[in-house]
Short mmCIF file of C-alpha atoms and ligand atoms in Angstrom, two decimals:
data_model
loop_
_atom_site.label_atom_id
_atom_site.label_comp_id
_atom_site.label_asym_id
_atom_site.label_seq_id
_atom_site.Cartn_x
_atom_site.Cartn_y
_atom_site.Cartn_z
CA UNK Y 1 112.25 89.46 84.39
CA UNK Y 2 112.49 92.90 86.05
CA UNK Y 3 115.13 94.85 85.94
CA UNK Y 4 116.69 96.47 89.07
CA UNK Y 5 117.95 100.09 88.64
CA UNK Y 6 121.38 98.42 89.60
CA UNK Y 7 121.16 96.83 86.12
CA UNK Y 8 120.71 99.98 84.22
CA UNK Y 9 123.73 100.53 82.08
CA UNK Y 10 125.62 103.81 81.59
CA UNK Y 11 123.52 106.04 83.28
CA UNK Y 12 125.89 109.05 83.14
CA UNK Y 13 124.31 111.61 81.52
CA UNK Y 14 120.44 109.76 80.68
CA UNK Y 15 117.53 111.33 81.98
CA UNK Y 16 115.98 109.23 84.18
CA UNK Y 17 112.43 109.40 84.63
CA UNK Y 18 111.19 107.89 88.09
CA UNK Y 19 107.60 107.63 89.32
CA UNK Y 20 108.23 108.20 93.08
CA UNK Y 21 105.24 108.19 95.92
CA UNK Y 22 105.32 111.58 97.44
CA UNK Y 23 101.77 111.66 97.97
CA UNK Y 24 102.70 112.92 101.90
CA UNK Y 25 99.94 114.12 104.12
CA UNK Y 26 99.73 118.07 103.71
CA UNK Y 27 98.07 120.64 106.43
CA UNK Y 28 98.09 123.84 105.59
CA UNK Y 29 100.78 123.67 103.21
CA UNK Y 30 102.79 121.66 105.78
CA UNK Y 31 103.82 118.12 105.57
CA UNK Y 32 102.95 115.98 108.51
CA UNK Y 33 105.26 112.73 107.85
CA UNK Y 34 107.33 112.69 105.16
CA UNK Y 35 108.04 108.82 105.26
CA UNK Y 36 107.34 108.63 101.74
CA UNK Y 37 110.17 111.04 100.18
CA UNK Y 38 112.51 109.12 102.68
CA UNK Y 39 111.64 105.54 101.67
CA UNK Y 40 112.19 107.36 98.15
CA UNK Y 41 115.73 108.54 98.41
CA UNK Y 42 117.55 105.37 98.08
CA UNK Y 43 116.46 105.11 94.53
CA UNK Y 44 117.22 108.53 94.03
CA UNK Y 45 120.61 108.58 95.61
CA UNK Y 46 121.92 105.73 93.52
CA UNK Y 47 120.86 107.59 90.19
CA UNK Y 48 122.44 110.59 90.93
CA UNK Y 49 125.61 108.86 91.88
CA UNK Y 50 125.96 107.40 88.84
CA UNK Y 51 125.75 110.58 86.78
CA UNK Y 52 122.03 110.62 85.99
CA UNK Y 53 119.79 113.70 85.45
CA UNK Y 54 116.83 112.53 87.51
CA UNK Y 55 113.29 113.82 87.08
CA UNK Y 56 110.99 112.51 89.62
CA UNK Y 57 107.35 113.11 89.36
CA UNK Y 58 104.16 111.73 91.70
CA UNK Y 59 100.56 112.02 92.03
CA UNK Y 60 100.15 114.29 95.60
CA UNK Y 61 96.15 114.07 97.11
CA UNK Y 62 93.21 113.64 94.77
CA UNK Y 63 91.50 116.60 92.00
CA UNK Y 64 88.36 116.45 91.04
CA UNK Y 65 88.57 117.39 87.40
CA UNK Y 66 84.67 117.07 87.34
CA UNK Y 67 84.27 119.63 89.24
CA UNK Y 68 83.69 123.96 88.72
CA UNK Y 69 87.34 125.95 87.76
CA UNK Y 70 86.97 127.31 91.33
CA UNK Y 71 86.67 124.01 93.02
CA UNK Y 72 89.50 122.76 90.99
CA UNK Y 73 91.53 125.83 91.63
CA UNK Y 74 91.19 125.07 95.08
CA UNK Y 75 92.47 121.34 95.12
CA UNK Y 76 95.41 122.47 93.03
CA UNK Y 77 96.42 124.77 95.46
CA UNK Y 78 96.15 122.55 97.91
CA UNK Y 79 97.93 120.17 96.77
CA UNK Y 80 100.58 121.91 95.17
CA UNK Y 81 103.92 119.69 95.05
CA UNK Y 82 106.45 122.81 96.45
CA UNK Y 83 106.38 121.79 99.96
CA UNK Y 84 107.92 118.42 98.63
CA UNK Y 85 110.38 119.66 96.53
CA UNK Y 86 111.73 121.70 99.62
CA UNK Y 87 111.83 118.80 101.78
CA UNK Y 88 113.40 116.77 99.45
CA UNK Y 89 115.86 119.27 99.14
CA UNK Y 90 116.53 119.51 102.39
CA UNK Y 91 117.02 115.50 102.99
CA UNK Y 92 119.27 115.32 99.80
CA UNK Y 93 121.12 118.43 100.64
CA UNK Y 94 121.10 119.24 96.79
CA UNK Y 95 119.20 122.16 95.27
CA UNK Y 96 116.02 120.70 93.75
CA UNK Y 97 114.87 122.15 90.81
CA UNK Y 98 111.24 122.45 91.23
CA UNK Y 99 109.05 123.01 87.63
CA UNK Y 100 105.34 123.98 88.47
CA UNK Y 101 103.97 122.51 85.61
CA UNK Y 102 102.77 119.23 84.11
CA UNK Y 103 104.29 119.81 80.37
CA UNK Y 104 104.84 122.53 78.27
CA UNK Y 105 107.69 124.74 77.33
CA UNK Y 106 109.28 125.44 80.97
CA UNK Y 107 108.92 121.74 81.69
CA UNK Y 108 111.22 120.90 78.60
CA UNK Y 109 113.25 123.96 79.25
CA UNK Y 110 113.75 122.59 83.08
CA UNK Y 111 114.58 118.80 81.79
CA UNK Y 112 117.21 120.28 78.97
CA UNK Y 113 119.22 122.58 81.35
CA UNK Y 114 119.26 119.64 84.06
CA UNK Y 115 122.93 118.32 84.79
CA UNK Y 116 124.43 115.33 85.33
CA UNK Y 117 123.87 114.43 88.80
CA UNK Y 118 120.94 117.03 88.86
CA UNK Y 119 117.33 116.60 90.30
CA UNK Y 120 114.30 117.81 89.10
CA UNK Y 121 110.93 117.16 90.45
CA UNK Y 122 107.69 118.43 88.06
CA UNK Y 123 104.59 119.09 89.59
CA UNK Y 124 101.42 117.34 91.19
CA UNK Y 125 100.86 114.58 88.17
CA UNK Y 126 97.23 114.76 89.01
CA UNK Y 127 97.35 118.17 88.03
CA UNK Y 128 96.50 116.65 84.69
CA UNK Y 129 92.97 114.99 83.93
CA UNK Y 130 94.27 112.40 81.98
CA UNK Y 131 96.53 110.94 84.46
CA UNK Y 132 94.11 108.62 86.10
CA UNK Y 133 92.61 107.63 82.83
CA UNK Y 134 96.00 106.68 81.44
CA UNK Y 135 95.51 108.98 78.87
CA UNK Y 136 97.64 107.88 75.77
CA UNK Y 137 98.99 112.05 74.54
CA UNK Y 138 99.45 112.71 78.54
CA UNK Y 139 101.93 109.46 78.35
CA UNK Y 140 103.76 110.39 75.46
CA UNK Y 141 104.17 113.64 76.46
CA UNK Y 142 105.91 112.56 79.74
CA UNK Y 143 107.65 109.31 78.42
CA UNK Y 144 109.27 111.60 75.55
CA UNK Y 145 111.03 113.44 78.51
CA UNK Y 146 112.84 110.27 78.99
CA UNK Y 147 115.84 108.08 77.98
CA UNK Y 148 114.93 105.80 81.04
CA UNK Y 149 111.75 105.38 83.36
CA UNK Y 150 112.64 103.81 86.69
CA UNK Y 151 109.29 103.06 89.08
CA UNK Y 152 109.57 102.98 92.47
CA UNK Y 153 105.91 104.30 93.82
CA UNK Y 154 104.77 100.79 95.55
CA UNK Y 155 101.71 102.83 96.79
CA UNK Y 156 100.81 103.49 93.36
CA UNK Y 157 101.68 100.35 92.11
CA UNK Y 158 98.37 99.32 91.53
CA UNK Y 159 96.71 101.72 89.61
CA UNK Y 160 97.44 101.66 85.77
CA UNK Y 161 97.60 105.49 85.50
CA UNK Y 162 99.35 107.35 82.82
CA UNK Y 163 102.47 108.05 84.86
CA UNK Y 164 102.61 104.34 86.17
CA UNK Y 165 101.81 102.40 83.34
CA UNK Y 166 101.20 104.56 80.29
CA UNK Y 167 104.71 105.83 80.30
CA UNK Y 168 106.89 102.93 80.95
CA UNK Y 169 104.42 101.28 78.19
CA UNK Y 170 105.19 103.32 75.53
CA UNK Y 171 109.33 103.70 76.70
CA UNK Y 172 109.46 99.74 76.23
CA UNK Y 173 107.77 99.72 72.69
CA UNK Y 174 110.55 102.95 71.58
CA UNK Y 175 113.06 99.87 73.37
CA UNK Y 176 114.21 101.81 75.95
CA UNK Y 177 114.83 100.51 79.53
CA UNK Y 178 112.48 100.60 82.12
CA UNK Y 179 113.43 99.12 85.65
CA UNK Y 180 112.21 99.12 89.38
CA UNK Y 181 114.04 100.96 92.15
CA UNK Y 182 114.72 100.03 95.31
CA UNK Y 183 111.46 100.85 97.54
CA UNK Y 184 109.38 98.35 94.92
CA UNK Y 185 112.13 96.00 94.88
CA UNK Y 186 111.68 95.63 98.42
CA UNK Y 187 108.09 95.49 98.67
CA UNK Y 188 107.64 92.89 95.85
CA UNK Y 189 110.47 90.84 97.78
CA UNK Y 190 108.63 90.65 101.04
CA UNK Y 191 105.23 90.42 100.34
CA UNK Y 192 105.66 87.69 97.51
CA UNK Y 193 107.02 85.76 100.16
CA UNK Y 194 103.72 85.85 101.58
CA UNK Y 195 102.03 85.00 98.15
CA UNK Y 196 104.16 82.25 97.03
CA UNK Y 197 104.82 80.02 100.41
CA UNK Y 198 108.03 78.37 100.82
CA UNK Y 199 107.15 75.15 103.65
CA UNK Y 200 109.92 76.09 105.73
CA UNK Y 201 107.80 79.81 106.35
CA UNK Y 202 104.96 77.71 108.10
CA UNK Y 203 102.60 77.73 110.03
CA UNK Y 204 101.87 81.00 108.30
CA UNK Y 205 99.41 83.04 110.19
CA UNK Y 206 96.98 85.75 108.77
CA UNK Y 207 95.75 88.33 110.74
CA UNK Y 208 92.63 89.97 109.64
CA UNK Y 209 90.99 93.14 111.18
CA UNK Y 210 89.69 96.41 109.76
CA UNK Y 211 86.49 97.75 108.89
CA UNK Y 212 84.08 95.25 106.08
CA UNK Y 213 83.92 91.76 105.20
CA UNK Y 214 83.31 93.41 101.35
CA UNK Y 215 86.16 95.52 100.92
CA UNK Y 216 88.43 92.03 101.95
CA UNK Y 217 86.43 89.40 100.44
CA UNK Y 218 89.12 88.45 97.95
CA UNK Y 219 92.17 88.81 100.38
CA UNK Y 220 90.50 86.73 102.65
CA UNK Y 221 89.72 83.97 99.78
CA UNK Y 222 93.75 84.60 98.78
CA UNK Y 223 95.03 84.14 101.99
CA UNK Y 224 92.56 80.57 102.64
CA UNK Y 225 94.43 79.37 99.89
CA UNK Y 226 97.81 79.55 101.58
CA UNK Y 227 97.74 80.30 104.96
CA UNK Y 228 97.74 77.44 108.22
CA UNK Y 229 95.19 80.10 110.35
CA UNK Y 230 93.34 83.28 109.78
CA UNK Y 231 92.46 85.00 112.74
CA UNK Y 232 89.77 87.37 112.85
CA UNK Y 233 89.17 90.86 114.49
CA UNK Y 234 88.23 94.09 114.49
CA UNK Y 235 84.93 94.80 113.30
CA UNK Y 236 84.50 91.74 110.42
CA UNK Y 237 84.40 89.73 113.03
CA UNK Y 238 81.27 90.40 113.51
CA UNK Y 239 80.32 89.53 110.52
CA UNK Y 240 81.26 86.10 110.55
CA UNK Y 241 79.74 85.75 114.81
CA UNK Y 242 76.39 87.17 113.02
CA UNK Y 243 76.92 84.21 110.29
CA UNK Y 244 77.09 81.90 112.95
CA UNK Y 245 74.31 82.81 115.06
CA UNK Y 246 75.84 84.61 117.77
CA UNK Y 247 74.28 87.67 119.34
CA UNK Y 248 76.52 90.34 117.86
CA UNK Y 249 74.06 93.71 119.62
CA UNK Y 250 74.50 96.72 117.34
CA UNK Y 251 77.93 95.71 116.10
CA UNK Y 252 78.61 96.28 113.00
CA UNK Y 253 77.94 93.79 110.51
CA UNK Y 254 76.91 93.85 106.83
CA UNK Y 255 73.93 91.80 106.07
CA UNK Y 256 74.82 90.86 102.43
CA UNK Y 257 77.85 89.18 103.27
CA UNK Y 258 76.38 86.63 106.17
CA UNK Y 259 76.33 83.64 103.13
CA UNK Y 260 80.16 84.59 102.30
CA UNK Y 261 80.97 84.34 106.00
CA UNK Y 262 79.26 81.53 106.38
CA UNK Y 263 80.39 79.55 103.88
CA UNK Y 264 83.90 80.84 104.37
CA UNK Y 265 84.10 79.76 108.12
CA UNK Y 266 82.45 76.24 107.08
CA UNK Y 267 85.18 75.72 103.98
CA UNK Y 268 88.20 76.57 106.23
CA UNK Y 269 87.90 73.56 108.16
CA UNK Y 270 89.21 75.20 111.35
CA UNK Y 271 91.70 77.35 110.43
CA UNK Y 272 89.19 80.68 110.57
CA UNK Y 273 89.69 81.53 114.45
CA UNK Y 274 86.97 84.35 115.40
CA UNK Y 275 86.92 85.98 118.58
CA UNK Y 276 85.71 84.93 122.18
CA UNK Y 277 84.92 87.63 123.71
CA UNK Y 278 84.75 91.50 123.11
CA UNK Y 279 84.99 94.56 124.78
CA UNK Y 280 81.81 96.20 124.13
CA UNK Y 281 80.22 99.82 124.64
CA UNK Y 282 76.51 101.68 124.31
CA UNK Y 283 77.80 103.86 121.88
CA UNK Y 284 80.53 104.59 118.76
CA UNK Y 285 81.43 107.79 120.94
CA UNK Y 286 81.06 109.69 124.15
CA UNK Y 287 79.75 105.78 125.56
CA UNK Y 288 78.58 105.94 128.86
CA UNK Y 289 78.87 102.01 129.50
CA UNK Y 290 81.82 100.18 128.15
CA UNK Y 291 81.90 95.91 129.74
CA UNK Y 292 83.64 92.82 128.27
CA UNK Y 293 81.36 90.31 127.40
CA UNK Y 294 81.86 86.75 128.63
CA UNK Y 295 81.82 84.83 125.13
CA UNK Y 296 80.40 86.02 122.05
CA UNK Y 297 76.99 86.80 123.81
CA UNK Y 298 76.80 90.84 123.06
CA UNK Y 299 73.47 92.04 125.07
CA UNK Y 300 70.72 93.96 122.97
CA UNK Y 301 71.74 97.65 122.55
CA UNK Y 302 75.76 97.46 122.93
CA UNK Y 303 78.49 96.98 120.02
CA UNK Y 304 81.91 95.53 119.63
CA UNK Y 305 84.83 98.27 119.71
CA UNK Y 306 87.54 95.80 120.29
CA UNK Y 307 88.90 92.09 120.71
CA UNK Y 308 88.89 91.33 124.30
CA UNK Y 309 91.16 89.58 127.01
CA UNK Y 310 90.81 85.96 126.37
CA UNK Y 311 90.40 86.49 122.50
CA UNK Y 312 93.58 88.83 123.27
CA UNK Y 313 95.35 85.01 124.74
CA UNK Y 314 94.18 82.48 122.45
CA UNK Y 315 95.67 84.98 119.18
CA UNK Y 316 98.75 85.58 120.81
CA UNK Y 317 99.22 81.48 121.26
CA UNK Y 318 97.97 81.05 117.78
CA UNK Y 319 100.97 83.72 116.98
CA UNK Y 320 103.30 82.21 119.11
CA UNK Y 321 104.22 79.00 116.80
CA UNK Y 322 104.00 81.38 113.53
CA UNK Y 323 107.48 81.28 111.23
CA UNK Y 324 105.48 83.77 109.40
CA UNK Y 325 102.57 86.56 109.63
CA UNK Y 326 100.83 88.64 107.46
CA UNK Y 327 98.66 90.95 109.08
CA UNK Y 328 95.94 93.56 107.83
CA UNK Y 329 93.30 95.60 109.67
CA UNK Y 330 93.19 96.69 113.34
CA UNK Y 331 91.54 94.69 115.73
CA UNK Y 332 89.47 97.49 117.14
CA UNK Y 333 88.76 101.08 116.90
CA UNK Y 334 92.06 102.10 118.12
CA UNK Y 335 91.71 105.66 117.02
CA UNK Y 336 90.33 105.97 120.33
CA UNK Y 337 92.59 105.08 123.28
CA UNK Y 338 89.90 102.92 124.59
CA UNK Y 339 89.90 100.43 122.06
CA UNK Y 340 93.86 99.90 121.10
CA UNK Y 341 94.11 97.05 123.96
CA UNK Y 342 93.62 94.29 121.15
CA UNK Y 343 95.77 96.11 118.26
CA UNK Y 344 98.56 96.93 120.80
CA UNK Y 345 98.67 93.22 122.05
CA UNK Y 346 98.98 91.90 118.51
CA UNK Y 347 101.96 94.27 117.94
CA UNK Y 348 103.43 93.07 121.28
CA UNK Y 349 103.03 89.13 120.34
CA UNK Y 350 104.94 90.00 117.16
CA UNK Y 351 107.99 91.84 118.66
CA UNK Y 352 108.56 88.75 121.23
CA UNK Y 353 108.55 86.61 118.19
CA UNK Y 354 112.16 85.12 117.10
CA UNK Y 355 112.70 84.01 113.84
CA UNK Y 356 109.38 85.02 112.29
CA UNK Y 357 108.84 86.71 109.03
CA UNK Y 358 106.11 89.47 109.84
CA UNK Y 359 104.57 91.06 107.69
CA UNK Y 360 102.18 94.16 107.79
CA UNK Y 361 100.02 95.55 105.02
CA UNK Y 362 97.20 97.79 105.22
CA UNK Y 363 97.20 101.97 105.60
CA UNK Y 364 95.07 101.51 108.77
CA UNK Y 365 97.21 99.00 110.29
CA UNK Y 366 100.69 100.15 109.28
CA UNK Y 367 99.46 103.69 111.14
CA UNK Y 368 98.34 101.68 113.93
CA UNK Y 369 102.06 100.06 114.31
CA UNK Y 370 103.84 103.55 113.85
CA UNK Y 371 101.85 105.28 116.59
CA UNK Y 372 102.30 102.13 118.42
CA UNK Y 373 106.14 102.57 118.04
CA UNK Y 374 106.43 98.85 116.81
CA UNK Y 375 107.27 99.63 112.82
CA UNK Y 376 111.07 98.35 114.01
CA UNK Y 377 109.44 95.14 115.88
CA UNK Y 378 108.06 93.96 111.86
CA UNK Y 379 110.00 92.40 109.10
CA UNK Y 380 108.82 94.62 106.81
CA UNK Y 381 105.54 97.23 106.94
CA UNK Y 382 104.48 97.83 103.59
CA UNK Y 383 104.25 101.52 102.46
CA UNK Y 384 101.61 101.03 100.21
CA UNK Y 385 98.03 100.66 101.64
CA UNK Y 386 95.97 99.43 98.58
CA UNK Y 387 98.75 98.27 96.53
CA UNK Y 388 100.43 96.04 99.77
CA UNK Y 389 96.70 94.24 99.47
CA UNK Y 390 96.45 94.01 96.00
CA UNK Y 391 99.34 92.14 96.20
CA UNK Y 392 97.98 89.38 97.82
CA UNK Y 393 94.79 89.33 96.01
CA UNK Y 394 96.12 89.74 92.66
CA UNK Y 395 98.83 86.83 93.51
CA UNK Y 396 101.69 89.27 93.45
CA UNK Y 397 100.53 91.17 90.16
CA UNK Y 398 100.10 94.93 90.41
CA UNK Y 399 99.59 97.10 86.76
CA UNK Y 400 102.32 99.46 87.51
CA UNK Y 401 105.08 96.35 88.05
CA UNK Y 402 103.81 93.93 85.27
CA UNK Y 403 104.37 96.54 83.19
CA UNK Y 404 108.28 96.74 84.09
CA UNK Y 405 108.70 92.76 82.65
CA UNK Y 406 110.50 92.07 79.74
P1 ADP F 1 93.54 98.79 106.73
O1 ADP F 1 93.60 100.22 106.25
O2 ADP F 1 94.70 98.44 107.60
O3 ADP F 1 93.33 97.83 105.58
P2 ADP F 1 90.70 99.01 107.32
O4 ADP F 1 90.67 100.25 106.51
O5 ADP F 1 90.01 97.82 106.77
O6 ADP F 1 92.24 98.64 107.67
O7 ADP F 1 90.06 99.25 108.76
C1 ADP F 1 90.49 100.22 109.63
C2 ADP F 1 89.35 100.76 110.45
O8 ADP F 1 88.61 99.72 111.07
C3 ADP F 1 89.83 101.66 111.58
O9 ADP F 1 89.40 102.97 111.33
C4 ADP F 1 89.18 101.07 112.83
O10 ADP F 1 88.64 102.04 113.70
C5 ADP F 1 88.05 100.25 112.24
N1 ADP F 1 87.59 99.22 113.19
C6 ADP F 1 88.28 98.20 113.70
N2 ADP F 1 87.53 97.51 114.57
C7 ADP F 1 86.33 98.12 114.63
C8 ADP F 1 85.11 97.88 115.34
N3 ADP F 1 85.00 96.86 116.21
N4 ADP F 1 84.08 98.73 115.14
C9 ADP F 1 84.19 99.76 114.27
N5 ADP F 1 85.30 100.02 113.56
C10 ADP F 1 86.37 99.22 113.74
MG1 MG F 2 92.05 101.59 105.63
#
């Protein structure tokens, strides 16, 4: 059992320590989308309602601890957590009272004078080299800072880093409580229902895309073990065409994996649907020829960039019957407007579904859908890249959330 934060007793006055996902995209200082901090303030909201001095913290970007003091220097600059704490501020319309450091005197200075109701978010957690190891003094450090520890960073759900497991470890062995807020609540809700298949949710459809048969072998291996059909774009398609013999030109296609394909496509008995035709060009960029092939007959010198017409029909029939989808990967390179036809259409057979659970996970994919403007079309698009897949390979167990059991 998991607590909710709704189940967390007499929170007037407790500190409340909550791993949040503010790791936004940062230019220059400046944050691009801060979807993150806004899926976050839910969680946040509730707490301070109820009287609770919150102290948020999050990893923000990645430091290189292995590198030179100047290199270092750099990366913490760059991804110094202000900018956050000034949006945040902004969207709460509360003064947020921002501590620059990791631990130490000002930190413990900044949690003491906090007051009910108050917000306080501590800087960059990476900041520290012993985050990503889970470093046992980093933990206790930060878990001492706490009379609760609420997690509610799906993205970072799957890592078992100091702040998302180390902490909430130690806070349940002192017996204090340790629950989930809202943003994981909701993710573990609706992507379990795509681990653990209720019959009246079929057929359930998968819908795979993306970049390498290797990065998804054990997705794909989770997902033949529940779904009706898998179908298969975007550039591991080739993959599996290769496995079976057909002329895939200078797609791209990784070699080691042809026996995995293989023997994948023969052991689904049918339900692996691959392409039929694809829209091909000369070159990755600045092509000078682009043609749709007529089958999966790609000639000498020309790779796939995207799913083409009559692949684009027979997946959006396949979709068409679907009570529920998961999908994950893009079904071509749609970075470049040339190559979104497939990716588009997929989002388009999904909004004209009725009563379908769909379900997207993936970083790729879910920025795919936003640009698209088709975020509102899906049931739910996970927030969390890695962790939304992890999910599914890991049969709904992620580090940071096992930990939170009783
Ligand atoms: P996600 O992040 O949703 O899990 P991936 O990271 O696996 O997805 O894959 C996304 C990438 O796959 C995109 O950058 C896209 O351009 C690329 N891709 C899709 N189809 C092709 C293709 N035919 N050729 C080359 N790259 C492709
Ligand atoms: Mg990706």
């Amino acid at each position: 059992m998991i607590k909710t934060i709704e189940q967390l007793e007499n929170l007037n006055g407790k500190k409340v320590l909550v791993r949040v996902d503010f790791n936004v995209p940062l230019k220059n200082g400046e944050i691009r989308d801060d979807n993150r901090i806004v899926q976050a303030l839910p969680t946040i909201k509730y707490l301070l309602s109820h009287g609770a001095r919150v102290i948020l913290f999050s990893h923000l970007g990645k430091i290189k601890h292995k590198e030179t003091p100047d290199v270092i220097a750099e990366q913490m600059k760059k991804n110094n957590m202000a900018p956050v704490a000034k949006r945040l501020g902004e969207l709460l319309n509360l003064n947020v009272h921002f501590v620059d450091v990791t631990r130490g005197d000002k930190l413990i200075a900044g949690v003491n004078a906090l007051k009910d109701g108050e917000v306080l978010l501590m800087q960059n957690t990476r900041y520290e080299k012993g985050e990503e190891k889970n470093d046992t003094e980093l933990s206790s450090i930060w878990a001492s800072l706490a009379d609760i520890y609420v997690m509610d960073a799906f993205g970072s759900a799957h890592r078992a880093h100091a702040s998302t497991y180390g902490v909430p470890e130690i806070l349940k062995k002192e017996g204090k409580p340790v629950a989930m807020g809202y943003l994981v609540e909701k993710e573990v809700k609706n992507l379990n229902r795509c681990v653990f298949v209720d019959e009246k949710d079929r057929p359930y459809v998968a819908i795979l895309g993306g970049l390498k048969v290797s990065d998804k072998i054990k997705v794909i291996d989770s997902l033949l073990k529940k779904c009706d059909k898998i179908l298969i774009g975007g550039a591991m398609a080739y993959t599996f065409l290769k496995a079976l013999e057909k002329n895939i030109g200078t797609s791209p296609c990784e070699l080691d994996q042809l026996d995995y394909a293989r023997r994948c496509y023969e052991g689904s008995r049918g339900r692996i649907v691959l392409p039929c035709d694809s829209v091909v060009t000369d070159k990755f960029e600045g092509w000078t020829e682009k043609l749709v092939t007529d089958g999966n007959n790609i000639p000498d010198g020309f790779e796939g960039m995207d799913i083409g017409p009559k692949t684009i029909d027979h997946f959006t029939k396949e979709l068409s019957n679907a009570k529920m989808i998961f999908w994950n990967g893009p079904m071509g390179v749609f970075e470049q407007t040339d190559f979104q036809a497939g990716t588009r259409a997929i989002c388009e057979a999904i909004a004209k579904l009725n009563n379908c659970f769909s379900v997207c996970g993936g970083g790729d994919s879910a920025a795919a859908i936003k640009e698209f403007g088709y975020t509102d079309k899906f049931s739910h698009v996970s927030t969390g890249g890695g962790a939304s897949l992890e999910m599914i390979e890991n049969d709904g167990k992620l580090p940071g959330i096992v930990i939170l059991e009783e």
